[in-house]
Coordinates of C-alpha atoms in Angstrom, one line a residue:
M10 CA 0.1 0.0 -0.3
T11 CA 1.3 3.6 -0.7
D12 CA 1.4 6.2 1.5
L13 CA 0.3 9.2 0.2
M14 CA -1.9 10.4 -2.5
I15 CA -2.9 14.2 -3.3
T16 CA -6.6 14.4 -5.4
D17 CA -6.5 17.7 -8.2
A18 CA -4.2 18.9 -7.6
L19 CA -3.3 22.2 -9.9
L20 CA -0.2 22.6 -10.3
T21 CA 0.4 25.0 -13.0
A22 CA -2.5 28.0 -13.2
D23 CA -5.2 27.5 -15.9
G24 CA -3.3 24.4 -15.9
P25 CA -5.3 20.8 -15.9
L26 CA -5.9 18.6 -12.1
H27 CA -3.2 16.0 -11.7
D28 CA -2.9 13.6 -8.6
I29 CA 0.5 13.1 -7.0
L30 CA 1.4 9.5 -5.7
I31 CA 3.8 9.4 -3.0
D32 CA 5.8 7.2 -1.6
S33 CA 8.8 7.3 1.4
D34 CA 10.5 10.2 0.6
R35 CA 9.9 10.3 -3.2
I36 CA 6.9 11.0 -5.7
T37 CA 6.1 7.9 -7.1
A38 CA 4.0 9.1 -9.9
V39 CA 1.8 13.2 -11.2
L40 CA -1.0 11.3 -13.1
P41 CA -4.9 12.8 -14.8
A42 CA -7.0 13.5 -11.7
G43 CA -9.0 10.8 -11.5
M44 CA -6.4 7.9 -13.0
T45 CA -6.2 6.2 -9.7
R46 CA -8.3 4.7 -7.2
Q47 CA -7.9 6.4 -4.3
D48 CA -8.6 3.0 -1.5
G49 CA -4.3 1.8 -2.3
F50 CA -3.5 4.2 -0.2
H51 CA -2.9 5.2 3.6
Q52 CA -3.8 8.3 3.9
V53 CA -6.0 11.1 0.7
I54 CA -5.2 14.7 0.8
A55 CA -8.0 16.2 -1.3
A56 CA -6.7 19.5 -2.5
Q57 CA -10.0 20.4 -4.4
G58 CA -7.8 22.4 -7.4
R59 CA -5.7 24.5 -5.2
L60 CA -2.5 24.7 -6.7
V61 CA 0.1 22.8 -4.8
V62 CA 4.0 23.1 -5.0
P63 CA 7.2 22.1 -4.3
G64 CA 7.9 22.9 -0.4
F65 CA 9.3 26.4 0.1
V66 CA 13.3 27.3 0.9
D67 CA 14.0 29.1 3.1
P68 CA 18.4 30.3 1.0
H69 CA 19.6 32.3 4.2
I70 CA 18.5 32.7 8.0
H71 CA 20.6 32.6 11.4
L72 CA 19.4 29.8 12.5
D73 CA 21.8 30.2 16.3
V74 CA 20.4 33.7 17.2
A75 CA 17.2 33.6 16.0
L76 CA 13.8 34.0 17.8
S77 CA 16.7 35.5 20.7
G78 CA 14.9 38.6 21.1
N79 CA 11.5 39.5 23.6
V80 CA 9.5 36.7 21.4
A81 CA 6.8 38.0 24.1
R82 CA 7.1 41.2 22.3
P83 CA 7.9 42.2 19.5
G84 CA 10.4 44.6 18.4
R85 CA 13.4 47.3 19.3
P86 CA 13.7 48.3 22.9
Q87 CA 14.8 50.8 21.8
P88 CA 14.3 52.3 18.1
F89 CA 16.8 51.7 15.7
T90 CA 20.5 54.4 15.8
D91 CA 22.9 52.4 13.7
V92 CA 24.4 48.8 12.5
R93 CA 27.2 49.1 14.9
T94 CA 25.0 49.1 18.2
L95 CA 22.7 45.6 16.0
N96 CA 26.3 44.4 16.0
A97 CA 27.7 45.1 19.5
A98 CA 23.8 44.0 20.4
V99 CA 24.3 40.6 18.5
E100 CA 28.3 39.9 20.0
E101 CA 26.6 40.4 23.5
R102 CA 23.6 38.4 23.4
R103 CA 25.5 35.2 21.5
T104 CA 28.8 35.1 24.0
S105 CA 25.8 34.2 26.5
F106 CA 23.5 31.9 24.3
D107 CA 24.3 28.1 26.2
H108 CA 24.0 25.0 24.7
D109 CA 20.2 24.0 25.2
D110 CA 19.1 27.9 25.0
I111 CA 20.3 27.7 20.6
V112 CA 18.0 24.2 20.4
R113 CA 15.4 25.2 21.8
R114 CA 15.5 28.3 20.0
V115 CA 16.6 26.6 16.6
M116 CA 14.1 23.3 16.9
A117 CA 11.0 26.4 17.5
T118 CA 12.5 28.1 14.4
V119 CA 12.5 25.3 12.0
R120 CA 9.2 24.5 13.1
M121 CA 7.5 27.7 12.6
A122 CA 9.5 27.2 9.4
V123 CA 7.5 24.8 8.0
Q124 CA 4.8 25.0 9.8
H125 CA 4.8 28.6 7.6
G126 CA 5.8 25.6 4.3
T127 CA 9.3 25.6 4.4
T128 CA 10.7 22.6 3.9
V129 CA 13.8 23.5 3.7
L130 CA 16.6 25.7 5.0
R131 CA 20.2 26.8 4.9
T132 CA 21.4 28.8 7.6
Q133 CA 24.8 30.2 8.7
C134 CA 26.2 29.7 12.1
H135 CA 28.6 31.5 14.4
L136 CA 32.2 29.5 14.4
D137 CA 35.1 31.3 15.7
T138 CA 37.2 31.9 18.4
V139 CA 35.0 33.5 20.8
V140 CA 32.5 30.9 21.0
G141 CA 34.6 28.0 19.3
T142 CA 31.8 25.0 18.5
R143 CA 29.7 25.5 21.1
H144 CA 26.5 27.3 17.8
L145 CA 27.9 25.1 15.5
D146 CA 26.8 22.1 18.4
A147 CA 23.9 23.3 19.6
V148 CA 22.9 23.5 15.6
L149 CA 23.5 20.4 14.4
D150 CA 22.3 18.1 18.0
A151 CA 19.4 20.6 17.2
R152 CA 19.6 18.9 13.3
D153 CA 19.9 15.6 13.9
R154 CA 16.8 16.5 16.8
L155 CA 14.3 17.5 14.3
G156 CA 14.8 14.5 11.7
D157 CA 12.9 14.6 8.9
L158 CA 11.2 17.3 10.0
A159 CA 13.0 19.3 7.8
T160 CA 16.7 19.7 5.1
V161 CA 18.7 22.0 6.9
Q162 CA 22.2 22.7 5.9
V163 CA 24.5 24.7 7.9
V164 CA 27.4 27.4 6.8
A165 CA 30.2 27.6 8.9
F166 CA 30.2 31.5 9.1
P167 CA 33.3 34.1 10.3
Q168 CA 31.4 35.7 12.4
Q169 CA 34.7 37.5 13.3
G170 CA 35.9 37.1 10.4
F171 CA 39.0 35.4 9.2
H172 CA 42.0 37.6 10.0
R173 CA 41.0 39.8 13.4
H174 CA 42.4 36.3 15.8
A175 CA 44.8 34.3 15.8
G176 CA 43.5 30.5 15.4
T177 CA 40.4 31.2 13.4
I178 CA 41.1 29.6 10.3
E179 CA 42.8 26.9 11.5
L180 CA 39.5 26.3 13.3
F181 CA 38.2 26.1 9.9
R182 CA 40.1 24.2 9.1
E183 CA 39.3 21.4 12.2
V184 CA 35.8 21.6 11.9
L185 CA 36.0 21.5 7.8
A186 CA 37.2 18.3 8.7
D187 CA 35.3 16.2 10.9
H188 CA 31.9 17.9 9.0
P189 CA 32.5 16.7 5.7
D190 CA 28.2 18.9 4.9
L191 CA 29.4 22.1 5.6
V192 CA 29.3 25.2 4.1
V193 CA 32.3 27.0 4.1
G194 CA 30.5 31.1 4.3
G195 CA 32.6 34.4 4.4
A196 CA 31.9 38.6 5.0
P197 CA 34.5 40.4 4.4
V198 CA 32.8 43.2 6.6
F199 CA 33.9 41.4 10.2
D200 CA 37.7 41.0 8.8
P201 CA 37.6 45.4 9.2
G202 CA 41.0 46.2 8.5
V203 CA 41.9 43.3 6.1
D204 CA 41.4 43.7 2.4
A205 CA 37.5 42.2 1.2
R206 CA 39.9 39.9 -1.9
E207 CA 42.1 38.3 1.2
H208 CA 39.3 37.7 3.4
I209 CA 37.0 36.2 -0.4
D210 CA 40.9 34.6 -1.8
T211 CA 41.1 32.6 2.6
A212 CA 37.5 31.2 2.2
Y213 CA 37.0 30.4 -1.1
A214 CA 41.0 28.3 -0.3
L215 CA 39.0 26.7 2.9
A216 CA 36.5 26.2 -0.4
T217 CA 39.4 24.4 -2.3
E218 CA 41.6 22.5 -0.2
C219 CA 38.3 20.4 0.8
D220 CA 35.7 20.6 -1.8
R221 CA 32.9 22.2 -0.3
D222 CA 31.1 24.9 -2.2
L223 CA 30.6 28.3 -0.6
D224 CA 28.3 31.0 1.0
F225 CA 28.3 34.5 1.3
H226 CA 27.8 37.4 2.7
A227 CA 28.8 40.6 0.9
D228 CA 28.0 44.1 -0.3
M229 CA 26.4 44.7 2.5
G230 CA 26.4 48.9 2.9
L231 CA 25.7 51.0 0.8
T232 CA 27.4 54.7 -0.9
P233 CA 27.3 57.0 2.3
A234 CA 24.5 59.6 0.5
P235 CA 22.0 59.5 -2.2
G236 CA 23.4 60.6 -4.6
S237 CA 27.1 59.3 -4.3
P238 CA 29.3 58.2 -6.6
G239 CA 28.2 54.7 -7.6
P240 CA 31.1 51.3 -7.6
E241 CA 33.5 50.7 -10.1
L242 CA 32.9 48.2 -11.5
D243 CA 36.1 46.5 -9.3
S244 CA 35.8 47.6 -6.1
L245 CA 32.6 45.9 -5.7
E246 CA 32.9 42.3 -3.8
I247 CA 30.7 40.1 -5.8
T248 CA 33.2 41.3 -8.8
H249 CA 35.4 39.7 -7.0
I250 CA 33.9 37.1 -6.0
A251 CA 32.7 36.1 -9.6
R252 CA 36.6 36.4 -10.7
R253 CA 37.4 33.5 -8.6
A254 CA 35.1 31.5 -9.0
V255 CA 36.2 31.0 -12.3
Q256 CA 39.5 31.0 -12.0
H257 CA 39.0 27.6 -9.3
G258 CA 36.1 25.9 -11.8
W259 CA 33.7 26.1 -8.6
Q260 CA 30.9 27.4 -11.3
G261 CA 27.6 26.4 -9.5
R262 CA 28.8 26.3 -6.3
V263 CA 28.9 29.9 -5.0
A264 CA 26.3 31.9 -3.0
V265 CA 26.2 35.6 -2.9
G266 CA 23.8 36.7 0.4
H267 CA 22.9 40.9 -0.1
A268 CA 25.1 42.2 -2.5
A269 CA 22.4 45.6 -1.2
M270 CA 25.6 47.9 -3.7
L271 CA 25.3 46.5 -6.2
G272 CA 21.8 48.6 -7.0
C273 CA 24.3 51.8 -6.2
A274 CA 25.8 50.7 -8.5
T275 CA 25.9 52.3 -11.5
P276 CA 23.3 50.8 -14.9
E277 CA 26.5 50.6 -17.0
V278 CA 27.9 48.8 -14.0
A279 CA 25.6 47.4 -12.6
A280 CA 25.3 45.4 -16.4
Q281 CA 28.9 44.5 -16.4
A282 CA 28.4 42.9 -13.4
I283 CA 25.0 40.7 -13.7
D284 CA 27.5 39.6 -17.2
E285 CA 30.4 38.2 -14.7
I286 CA 27.6 37.2 -12.0
V287 CA 25.7 34.7 -14.8
A288 CA 29.0 33.7 -16.5
A289 CA 30.3 32.6 -13.2
D290 CA 26.8 31.1 -12.5
L291 CA 26.2 32.7 -9.2
A292 CA 23.3 32.2 -7.0
V293 CA 22.2 36.2 -6.2
I294 CA 20.0 35.6 -2.3
A295 CA 18.1 39.3 -2.3
Q296 CA 17.5 40.0 2.3
P297 CA 14.8 42.4 3.3
D298 CA 17.5 44.9 4.3
L299 CA 15.0 47.5 3.8
F300 CA 14.8 47.3 7.3
R301 CA 18.7 47.6 7.3
L302 CA 20.3 50.3 4.8
G303 CA 18.5 53.9 4.0
R304 CA 18.4 54.6 7.6
T305 CA 20.1 57.4 7.7
D306 CA 18.8 58.8 4.0
V307 CA 17.4 62.5 5.0
R308 CA 15.7 61.9 1.4
D309 CA 14.8 59.8 -1.6
V310 CA 15.6 56.6 0.6
R311 CA 17.2 53.9 -0.7
R312 CA 16.1 50.2 0.0
G313 CA 19.0 48.8 0.6
L314 CA 17.8 46.4 -2.4
T315 CA 20.4 44.1 -4.5
R316 CA 19.1 44.7 -8.0
V317 CA 16.9 41.3 -8.0
K318 CA 14.9 41.8 -11.7
E319 CA 17.7 42.8 -13.3
L320 CA 19.2 39.1 -12.2
W321 CA 16.0 37.4 -12.8
A322 CA 15.5 38.9 -16.3
A323 CA 19.3 38.2 -17.2
G324 CA 19.2 33.9 -16.6
A325 CA 21.5 34.9 -13.4
R326 CA 20.3 32.1 -10.1
V327 CA 18.5 34.7 -8.2
T328 CA 16.3 34.0 -5.3
F329 CA 15.8 35.4 -1.6
A330 CA 15.8 34.6 1.9
S331 CA 14.1 35.4 5.9
N332 CA 18.0 35.7 6.6
N333 CA 16.9 36.8 10.9
V334 CA 14.3 36.4 12.5
Q335 CA 12.6 38.0 16.0
D336 CA 17.1 38.5 16.6
A337 CA 18.7 41.7 17.5
F338 CA 19.1 43.1 13.8
R339 CA 16.1 42.4 12.8
P340 CA 12.5 42.0 15.8
V341 CA 10.5 40.7 13.3
G342 CA 9.9 38.2 10.4
S343 CA 8.5 34.2 11.0
C344 CA 9.7 32.5 8.9
D345 CA 7.2 32.9 6.5
M346 CA 8.2 32.9 2.6
L347 CA 5.2 34.5 1.1
Q348 CA 5.7 37.0 3.7
E349 CA 9.1 37.4 2.4
A350 CA 7.7 37.5 -1.1
L351 CA 5.6 40.1 -0.5
V352 CA 7.8 42.3 1.6
L353 CA 9.6 41.3 -1.5
S354 CA 7.7 42.1 -3.8
Y355 CA 7.0 46.0 -3.0
G356 CA 10.9 46.8 -2.5
A357 CA 11.7 45.5 -5.7
H358 CA 9.1 46.6 -7.5
M359 CA 7.7 43.4 -9.5
D360 CA 3.7 43.4 -8.5
A361 CA 3.1 42.6 -12.5
V362 CA 1.8 39.2 -12.8
A363 CA 4.9 37.9 -14.2
E364 CA 7.2 39.2 -11.5
L365 CA 4.7 37.8 -8.5
D366 CA 4.2 34.3 -10.9
A367 CA 8.8 34.3 -10.4
L368 CA 8.8 34.8 -6.7
L369 CA 7.0 31.5 -6.0
T370 CA 9.6 30.3 -8.3
M371 CA 12.5 32.1 -6.6
C372 CA 11.5 30.3 -3.7
T373 CA 11.1 27.3 -4.4
T374 CA 12.7 25.2 -7.2
M375 CA 14.8 27.8 -8.3
A376 CA 16.3 28.6 -4.6
A377 CA 16.4 24.5 -3.5
R378 CA 19.3 25.6 -7.2
V379 CA 20.8 27.9 -4.5
V380 CA 21.0 25.9 -1.9
G381 CA 22.6 23.0 -4.5
L382 CA 18.9 21.0 -4.0
R383 CA 17.6 18.2 -6.5
G384 CA 14.4 17.4 -7.6
H385 CA 13.2 19.6 -5.7
E386 CA 10.0 19.8 -8.0
V387 CA 6.6 17.8 -9.3
A388 CA 7.3 15.4 -11.4
A389 CA 7.5 11.2 -11.0
G390 CA 11.4 10.8 -8.8
G391 CA 11.2 14.6 -7.0
R392 CA 11.2 14.9 -3.7
A393 CA 8.0 14.4 -1.4
D394 CA 8.4 18.1 0.1
L395 CA 4.7 19.5 -0.4
V396 CA 2.7 22.5 -0.1
V397 CA -1.5 22.8 -0.7
L398 CA -1.6 26.7 -1.1
D399 CA -5.4 27.4 -0.9
A400 CA -5.2 29.6 -4.5
T401 CA -5.1 28.5 -8.0
N402 CA -2.1 30.6 -8.8
P403 CA 1.5 31.2 -8.1
S404 CA -0.1 35.8 -7.9
A405 CA -2.7 35.1 -5.7
A406 CA -0.7 32.8 -3.0
V407 CA 1.4 35.8 -2.8
V408 CA -0.8 38.8 -2.8
G409 CA -3.5 36.7 -0.9
Q410 CA -1.0 35.3 1.5
V411 CA -3.3 32.2 0.9
D412 CA -3.3 29.0 4.3
R413 CA -1.2 26.9 3.7
V414 CA -3.6 23.5 3.2
A415 CA -1.5 21.3 3.8
V416 CA 2.4 20.9 3.9
I417 CA 4.3 17.8 3.5
S418 CA 8.4 16.6 4.5
A419 CA 9.6 13.7 3.6
G420 CA 6.8 12.4 1.6
R421 CA 4.2 12.8 5.0
L422 CA 1.5 15.0 6.2
R423 CA 2.9 17.9 9.2
V424 CA 0.2 20.5 9.0
Q425 CA -3.1 21.6 8.2
T426 CA -4.6 24.3 7.9
R427 CA -8.7 24.9 8.8
R428 CA -10.0 28.1 8.8
D429 CA -14.0 29.2 8.6
V430 CA -14.8 32.9 8.5
L431 CA -18.9 33.4 10.5
W432 CA -19.7 37.2 9.2
V433 CA -22.0 38.0 11.9
D434 CA -23.6 40.6 10.9
G435 CA -25.8 38.3 8.0
I436 CA -23.5 40.2 5.2
A437 CA -21.6 37.9 2.5
P438 CA -18.4 38.6 1.1
C439 CA -18.7 39.2 -2.9
P440 CA -18.2 36.6 -4.5
V441 CA -14.8 36.4 -6.8
E442 CA -14.3 34.6 -10.4
R443 CA -11.6 32.2 -9.9

């Protein structure tokens, strides 16, 4: 007897309905609706013409510091002042975290993500001589306890840079040798006084030594003020990352988060940089940096976003992520990729039907490609990570922030959402043509 069947699933807007058959953690068949008897399955989920998509993928999150703010009373205890103050707050808090605290918060955050339809997360995890492997040990412990609820990839993230403290590079080498599935992280901004290219080259050296993928924080700031001269092509960190990817043969194995400075470049420089990004097959992960950047602008306030639309139009692997969730950096966020898609639609001016549809693709199949995940699709042989959305097309799902009617990961039904709306004044809502 096969494990699970989803009936009358809509896979594309205006497409025919299908039945999806699942055995263990794989999709075994996708057939025209009504062709398969339902009595041969342990469990049947009736999609009733709703859209079924691959599980959402959050390709850049910081699980080890997530939910470290006041979850019961969200918000900053004091108004935002500057990024340096945020960094200091993170440093103060992270050194006090113990193993059990990190495990508890990681597990709670992942469960929150799964509730909202996310079945794959790539987390950055602090690794440095200040906290040692405390964060990493706890994140890996939490991952083990979560089992197959979600797929969690881990990036060894140099929160203190590579060159600030003696022994950091040696620590990375030891940890990478002990954990063959870790991704090598990089963040030039955390190596003050060190040329960004030296930091990037160090990350590549570590990755090529042990044959690992790379995941950078890069070009995280903006020019001093609106109207300031934009960056030159050779001064962009992402340009150096792209060129090193080609040099080392690491095309398709490198992701870059933030890339906000690309948005400050002139159109001509940005086009040149995007050409190099595409040639190197870099993945670019837009972050919800509207909360962090442009805070000192007194006019023409900038959004602090990378060039999502231009990257998508050029065929780059571009997606978006939640980044920080209710921590010292960003006191909001709920690991909801549909919510992040709507925020990005405002910030990146993506409100055409095709652009809204693209946002759903970015946080499903495209994000899976960004983190190197194969078979993340609604097709025979694909991973049985699926979400039934209370919508009949992608743009309606994003704009309507619709319910996740069912969330399936590793072939198992994890979450069902049932919601009844009762109008008490006797006035029924107007029907909407679907």
